[in-house]
């Protein structure tokens, strides 16, 4: 089979106006050190929405989004030996780094100035087939549903890094602002490690899911000072409120790749008493490897809504309008 179906962004714009188009493409061939993956499922991420609508400018026209893909290796390029034909792998956001810059050498490859990304620099998982450099793919278990694994490849990994960046002490109080795909996975990781969870989110479905997962509080303003907070909502106006909710010495981590402008901060109200504001930029492969070890042994699971491949555009519109709860995953026909 030399042709495949895919979803591509030619001219960014509102998802409701058809910026994401279904197209027919030639099945890609794996290059040196790459594997070809027959996609079983691909998670639908808010970053895909930002790319489609132009908040995140596409690197080239016609790019295929999707960076939470689970599938089977069906071909290998020259010098690719890490995976065998038939192995299940995951394709995530981080696709390549230079390996020689100061950041790569110090273990911070997420800050590599020559880093590349799936579904942005190169075609991603909103397609029947995708290629990935084998060094940036994750080995995944074959005995778990693909749709259950897919959200962990970005929403989970970024959430995990955000949790690390938030400096949450053991048994501490964690505030989560926004409760979409990444947030509901991160909440489970934090709860499994003894945290007390305080969730600020709009939408009854998201609020209900937060309560179902064990949040101690769901509302507009946490009733007690927080040790740490993570802002998942792409809204800069949330940042001052999250900082103000911290106790002395607390930390706010901003998880998104896109954030609207942050309002002017008042030093005494928002930053004094050694409160920290930190950003989160992509992830390292080590983050992903650590996360999947945790997922294998902790009682955590993605709450997914599975949609057919031909409904990816409508599912992305659901993300845009806040109609989604948990994680959306597109499943491809076998």
Short mmCIF file of C-alpha atoms in Angstrom, two decimals:
data_model
loop_
_atom_site.label_atom_id
_atom_site.label_comp_id
_atom_site.label_asym_id
_atom_site.label_seq_id
_atom_site.Cartn_x
_atom_site.Cartn_y
_atom_site.Cartn_z
CA UNK A 1 0.00 0.00 0.00
CA UNK A 2 1.64 3.25 -1.13
CA UNK A 3 -1.14 5.71 -0.26
CA UNK A 4 -2.58 6.70 3.12
CA UNK A 5 -5.11 9.02 4.72
CA UNK A 6 -3.93 11.91 6.89
CA UNK A 7 -5.03 15.24 8.36
CA UNK A 8 -2.96 18.30 7.42
CA UNK A 9 -2.80 22.05 8.08
CA UNK A 10 -2.31 24.04 4.88
CA UNK A 11 -3.46 27.51 5.94
CA UNK A 12 -3.84 27.97 9.73
CA UNK A 13 -7.12 29.41 10.93
CA UNK A 14 -10.17 28.61 13.05
CA UNK A 15 -10.68 24.87 13.30
CA UNK A 16 -14.42 25.44 12.77
CA UNK A 17 -13.61 26.90 9.33
CA UNK A 18 -11.81 23.80 8.08
CA UNK A 19 -8.16 24.69 8.76
CA UNK A 20 -7.48 20.99 9.36
CA UNK A 21 -8.10 19.12 6.10
CA UNK A 22 -8.26 15.39 5.36
CA UNK A 23 -5.76 14.57 2.61
CA UNK A 24 -4.28 11.63 0.75
CA UNK A 25 -0.52 11.22 0.97
CA UNK A 26 2.17 8.78 -0.07
CA UNK A 27 3.20 6.45 2.75
CA UNK A 28 6.56 7.81 3.97
CA UNK A 29 9.74 5.78 3.77
CA UNK A 30 11.96 5.54 6.84
CA UNK A 31 15.36 7.16 6.46
CA UNK A 32 18.60 6.16 8.13
CA UNK A 33 17.99 5.44 11.81
CA UNK A 34 14.22 5.75 11.42
CA UNK A 35 11.31 3.32 11.69
CA UNK A 36 7.98 3.34 9.88
CA UNK A 37 5.03 2.97 12.24
CA UNK A 38 1.52 1.83 11.35
CA UNK A 39 -0.51 4.06 13.66
CA UNK A 40 -3.11 2.41 15.89
CA UNK A 41 -4.17 5.49 17.84
CA UNK A 42 -3.12 9.11 18.27
CA UNK A 43 -4.01 11.44 21.09
CA UNK A 44 -5.48 14.84 20.29
CA UNK A 45 -3.61 17.60 22.09
CA UNK A 46 -4.26 21.30 22.65
CA UNK A 47 -0.90 21.92 20.94
CA UNK A 48 -2.44 20.44 17.77
CA UNK A 49 -5.17 23.06 18.11
CA UNK A 50 -2.62 25.87 18.56
CA UNK A 51 -0.83 24.65 15.42
CA UNK A 52 -4.05 24.38 13.41
CA UNK A 53 -5.28 27.83 14.39
CA UNK A 54 -1.91 29.57 14.03
CA UNK A 55 -1.13 30.37 17.68
CA UNK A 56 1.86 28.11 17.03
CA UNK A 57 3.03 28.91 13.51
CA UNK A 58 3.55 25.79 11.36
CA UNK A 59 7.14 25.27 10.21
CA UNK A 60 5.94 24.37 6.72
CA UNK A 61 2.65 24.20 4.80
CA UNK A 62 0.73 20.96 4.78
CA UNK A 63 2.22 19.58 7.99
CA UNK A 64 0.42 16.65 9.60
CA UNK A 65 -0.12 17.28 13.33
CA UNK A 66 -0.33 14.63 16.04
CA UNK A 67 2.42 13.75 18.51
CA UNK A 68 0.86 11.13 20.78
CA UNK A 69 0.90 8.18 18.38
CA UNK A 70 0.98 4.50 19.29
CA UNK A 71 1.60 1.90 16.63
CA UNK A 72 3.49 -1.07 15.26
CA UNK A 73 6.89 -0.95 13.57
CA UNK A 74 6.39 -2.18 10.00
CA UNK A 75 9.64 -1.12 8.34
CA UNK A 76 13.13 0.07 9.28
CA UNK A 77 15.57 2.38 7.58
CA UNK A 78 19.26 1.66 7.23
CA UNK A 79 21.14 1.38 10.54
CA UNK A 80 17.87 1.16 12.50
CA UNK A 81 18.25 -1.78 14.88
CA UNK A 82 16.70 -0.72 18.19
CA UNK A 83 13.24 -2.11 17.38
CA UNK A 84 12.14 -5.25 15.57
CA UNK A 85 9.35 -5.45 13.02
CA UNK A 86 6.14 -5.90 14.98
CA UNK A 87 7.28 -4.02 18.10
CA UNK A 88 4.88 -1.49 19.57
CA UNK A 89 6.28 2.02 19.95
CA UNK A 90 5.16 5.49 20.88
CA UNK A 91 5.85 8.69 18.94
CA UNK A 92 6.05 11.78 21.13
CA UNK A 93 6.54 15.55 20.73
CA UNK A 94 10.35 15.68 20.97
CA UNK A 95 11.73 14.33 17.70
CA UNK A 96 15.38 15.34 17.55
CA UNK A 97 18.18 17.25 19.28
CA UNK A 98 21.74 18.07 18.25
CA UNK A 99 23.42 16.14 21.07
CA UNK A 100 26.43 18.47 21.21
CA UNK A 101 25.23 21.88 22.46
CA UNK A 102 25.67 22.97 26.08
CA UNK A 103 22.08 22.02 26.92
CA UNK A 104 22.28 18.54 25.44
CA UNK A 105 25.59 17.92 27.21
CA UNK A 106 24.19 18.94 30.59
CA UNK A 107 21.07 16.76 30.32
CA UNK A 108 18.68 19.55 29.29
CA UNK A 109 18.04 18.47 25.72
CA UNK A 110 14.59 20.04 25.90
CA UNK A 111 16.35 23.40 25.61
CA UNK A 112 18.44 22.42 22.58
CA UNK A 113 18.27 25.33 20.08
CA UNK A 114 18.23 22.84 17.20
CA UNK A 115 15.53 20.58 18.62
CA UNK A 116 12.77 19.36 16.29
CA UNK A 117 9.23 18.26 17.00
CA UNK A 118 6.71 15.73 15.72
CA UNK A 119 3.73 17.27 13.99
CA UNK A 120 5.47 20.64 13.72
CA UNK A 121 8.85 20.21 12.03
CA UNK A 122 7.90 16.83 10.56
CA UNK A 123 4.63 15.03 9.86
CA UNK A 124 3.04 13.44 12.88
CA UNK A 125 0.49 10.86 13.92
CA UNK A 126 -2.77 12.15 12.42
CA UNK A 127 -2.11 9.67 9.63
CA UNK A 128 -2.24 5.96 8.95
CA UNK A 129 1.57 5.76 8.91
CA UNK A 130 4.34 7.89 10.40
CA UNK A 131 8.12 7.76 10.59
CA UNK A 132 10.15 8.51 13.69
CA UNK A 133 13.86 8.46 14.53
CA UNK A 134 14.25 5.28 16.57
CA UNK A 135 16.26 7.06 19.26
CA UNK A 136 13.24 9.27 20.01
CA UNK A 137 10.59 6.53 20.06
CA UNK A 138 9.39 4.85 23.24
CA UNK A 139 9.04 1.10 23.69
CA UNK A 140 5.45 0.44 24.81
CA UNK A 141 3.73 -2.66 26.17
CA UNK A 142 1.69 -4.69 23.71
CA UNK A 143 -0.88 -5.79 26.30
CA UNK A 144 -2.51 -2.39 26.94
CA UNK A 145 -4.97 -0.68 24.58
CA UNK A 146 -3.30 1.82 22.27
CA UNK A 147 -5.92 4.46 23.11
CA UNK A 148 -5.05 4.16 26.80
CA UNK A 149 -1.33 4.66 26.17
CA UNK A 150 -1.50 7.50 23.65
CA UNK A 151 -2.27 10.42 26.00
CA UNK A 152 0.77 9.67 28.15
CA UNK A 153 3.09 10.45 25.20
CA UNK A 154 2.58 14.21 25.49
CA UNK A 155 -0.09 15.11 28.02
CA UNK A 156 1.49 12.68 30.46
CA UNK A 157 5.14 13.52 29.79
CA UNK A 158 4.61 17.29 29.90
CA UNK A 159 2.49 16.92 33.02
CA UNK A 160 5.21 14.86 34.66
CA UNK A 161 7.86 17.46 33.84
CA UNK A 162 5.54 20.20 35.12
CA UNK A 163 5.15 18.31 38.38
CA UNK A 164 8.92 18.12 38.73
CA UNK A 165 9.26 21.83 37.95
CA UNK A 166 6.58 22.70 40.54
CA UNK A 167 8.78 21.45 43.40
CA UNK A 168 5.89 19.82 45.24
CA UNK A 169 7.06 18.56 48.65
CA UNK A 170 6.04 15.07 49.82
CA UNK A 171 2.39 15.15 50.89
CA UNK A 172 2.11 18.79 49.83
CA UNK A 173 -0.85 20.80 48.59
CA UNK A 174 -0.92 21.08 44.79
CA UNK A 175 -3.12 23.50 42.89
CA UNK A 176 -4.05 22.69 39.30
CA UNK A 177 -5.49 25.43 37.10
CA UNK A 178 -7.34 24.00 34.12
CA UNK A 179 -8.28 20.34 34.03
CA UNK A 180 -7.88 18.93 30.55
CA UNK A 181 -5.93 15.97 29.24
CA UNK A 182 -2.53 16.76 30.78
CA UNK A 183 -3.96 18.00 34.06
CA UNK A 184 -6.04 14.90 34.79
CA UNK A 185 -3.01 12.65 34.23
CA UNK A 186 -0.73 14.83 36.36
CA UNK A 187 -3.33 14.92 39.12
CA UNK A 188 -3.26 11.12 39.32
CA UNK A 189 0.53 11.05 39.52
CA UNK A 190 0.48 13.61 42.33
CA UNK A 191 -2.31 11.86 44.24
CA UNK A 192 -0.55 8.49 43.93
CA UNK A 193 2.46 10.09 45.60
CA UNK A 194 0.46 11.46 48.53
CA UNK A 195 -0.37 15.01 47.43
CA UNK A 196 -3.53 16.90 48.41
CA UNK A 197 -5.17 18.26 45.27
CA UNK A 198 -6.93 21.59 44.73
CA UNK A 199 -8.45 22.15 41.26
CA UNK A 200 -9.57 25.40 39.68
CA UNK A 201 -11.38 24.79 36.40
CA UNK A 202 -14.45 25.77 34.42
CA UNK A 203 -16.88 23.28 32.98
CA UNK A 204 -19.02 20.83 34.87
CA UNK A 205 -17.51 17.75 33.20
CA UNK A 206 -13.98 18.72 34.15
CA UNK A 207 -15.06 19.57 37.67
CA UNK A 208 -16.82 16.22 38.00
CA UNK A 209 -13.74 14.35 36.77
CA UNK A 210 -11.54 16.20 39.28
CA UNK A 211 -13.83 15.16 42.12
CA UNK A 212 -13.99 11.59 40.82
CA UNK A 213 -10.20 11.37 40.84
CA UNK A 214 -10.01 12.51 44.46
CA UNK A 215 -9.52 16.28 44.52
CA UNK A 216 -9.90 17.74 48.01
CA UNK A 217 -11.29 20.96 46.54
CA UNK A 218 -12.81 22.02 43.23
CA UNK A 219 -13.79 25.66 42.85
CA UNK A 220 -12.67 29.19 42.04
CA UNK A 221 -10.14 29.91 44.80
CA UNK A 222 -8.26 27.36 46.95
CA UNK A 223 -9.32 27.80 50.61
CA UNK A 224 -5.82 27.19 52.00
CA UNK A 225 -2.31 28.26 50.95
CA UNK A 226 -0.70 25.95 48.39
CA UNK A 227 2.80 24.52 48.32
CA UNK A 228 2.85 24.36 44.52
CA UNK A 229 0.64 25.01 41.53
CA UNK A 230 0.63 24.10 37.85
CA UNK A 231 -1.12 26.28 35.28
CA UNK A 232 -2.42 24.13 32.43
CA UNK A 233 -4.97 26.64 31.12
CA UNK A 234 -3.46 28.67 28.23
CA UNK A 235 -4.65 31.88 29.89
CA UNK A 236 -2.08 34.34 31.23
CA UNK A 237 -4.62 35.95 33.56
CA UNK A 238 -4.59 32.77 35.66
CA UNK A 239 -0.92 33.19 36.59
CA UNK A 240 -1.34 36.03 39.16
CA UNK A 241 -4.14 34.12 40.90
CA UNK A 242 -2.00 30.98 41.10
CA UNK A 243 0.94 32.93 42.54
CA UNK A 244 -1.30 34.65 45.09
CA UNK A 245 -2.60 31.27 46.25
CA UNK A 246 0.90 30.06 47.22
CA UNK A 247 2.35 29.97 50.68
CA UNK A 248 5.80 31.47 51.22
CA UNK A 249 8.46 29.67 49.21
CA UNK A 250 5.92 28.06 46.86
CA UNK A 251 6.29 27.52 43.13
CA UNK A 252 4.02 27.98 40.11
CA UNK A 253 4.91 26.05 36.94
CA UNK A 254 3.31 27.07 33.65
CA UNK A 255 2.84 23.93 31.57
CA UNK A 256 1.65 25.09 28.16
CA UNK A 257 3.61 25.71 24.98
CA UNK A 258 1.31 28.69 24.37
CA UNK A 259 0.08 31.24 26.92
CA UNK A 260 -1.76 34.50 26.43
CA UNK A 261 -0.13 37.57 27.95
CA UNK A 262 0.36 37.59 31.72
CA UNK A 263 -1.05 40.73 33.39
CA UNK A 264 1.21 43.05 35.35
CA UNK A 265 2.28 41.40 38.60
CA UNK A 266 2.30 43.11 41.97
CA UNK A 267 5.59 42.24 43.63
CA UNK A 268 4.27 42.06 47.20
CA UNK A 269 1.07 40.15 46.39
CA UNK A 270 2.45 37.76 43.80
CA UNK A 271 6.21 37.24 44.12
CA UNK A 272 7.45 38.38 47.52
CA UNK A 273 8.28 35.78 50.20
CA UNK A 274 10.35 33.82 47.68
CA UNK A 275 7.51 32.58 45.54
CA UNK A 276 8.81 31.24 42.22
CA UNK A 277 7.31 31.37 38.71
CA UNK A 278 8.74 28.79 36.31
CA UNK A 279 8.01 27.77 32.74
CA UNK A 280 8.05 24.29 31.24
CA UNK A 281 9.65 23.77 27.83
CA UNK A 282 9.08 20.46 26.08
CA UNK A 283 10.67 17.46 27.81
CA UNK A 284 13.70 15.23 27.79
CA UNK A 285 13.62 11.59 26.78
CA UNK A 286 14.56 10.78 30.36
CA UNK A 287 11.29 12.39 31.49
CA UNK A 288 9.36 10.02 29.25
CA UNK A 289 11.28 6.95 30.34
CA UNK A 290 10.77 7.79 34.02
CA UNK A 291 7.09 8.45 33.43
CA UNK A 292 6.41 5.13 31.72
CA UNK A 293 8.09 3.30 34.59
CA UNK A 294 5.71 5.07 36.97
CA UNK A 295 2.68 4.35 34.79
CA UNK A 296 3.58 0.65 34.86
CA UNK A 297 3.47 0.46 38.66
CA UNK A 298 1.06 3.17 39.87
CA UNK A 299 -2.77 3.01 39.84
CA UNK A 300 -3.14 5.66 37.13
CA UNK A 301 -5.09 5.58 33.88
CA UNK A 302 -6.07 8.00 31.15
CA UNK A 303 -9.77 8.81 31.02
CA UNK A 304 -10.25 8.72 27.28
CA UNK A 305 -12.93 9.46 24.73
CA UNK A 306 -12.11 7.51 21.58
CA UNK A 307 -13.17 9.03 18.26
CA UNK A 308 -12.90 7.58 14.75
CA UNK A 309 -10.09 8.80 12.52
CA UNK A 310 -12.52 10.59 10.22
CA UNK A 311 -13.67 12.76 13.16
CA UNK A 312 -10.29 14.26 14.13
CA UNK A 313 -11.33 17.75 13.00
CA UNK A 314 -14.55 17.62 15.02
CA UNK A 315 -12.68 16.33 18.06
CA UNK A 316 -10.19 19.19 17.78
CA UNK A 317 -13.13 21.60 17.67
CA UNK A 318 -14.37 20.02 20.92
CA UNK A 319 -11.01 20.87 22.47
CA UNK A 320 -11.30 24.44 21.18
CA UNK A 321 -14.74 24.94 22.72
CA UNK A 322 -14.13 23.17 26.02
CA UNK A 323 -16.48 20.31 25.22
CA UNK A 324 -13.88 17.60 25.91
CA UNK A 325 -13.18 15.96 29.25
CA UNK A 326 -10.11 13.88 30.00
CA UNK A 327 -8.20 12.85 26.87
CA UNK A 328 -9.45 12.60 23.28
CA UNK A 329 -7.88 9.86 21.17
CA UNK A 330 -8.35 9.10 17.49
CA UNK A 331 -8.41 5.38 16.70
CA UNK A 332 -7.48 4.09 13.27
CA UNK A 333 -9.13 1.07 11.67
CA UNK A 334 -7.05 -2.08 11.80
#
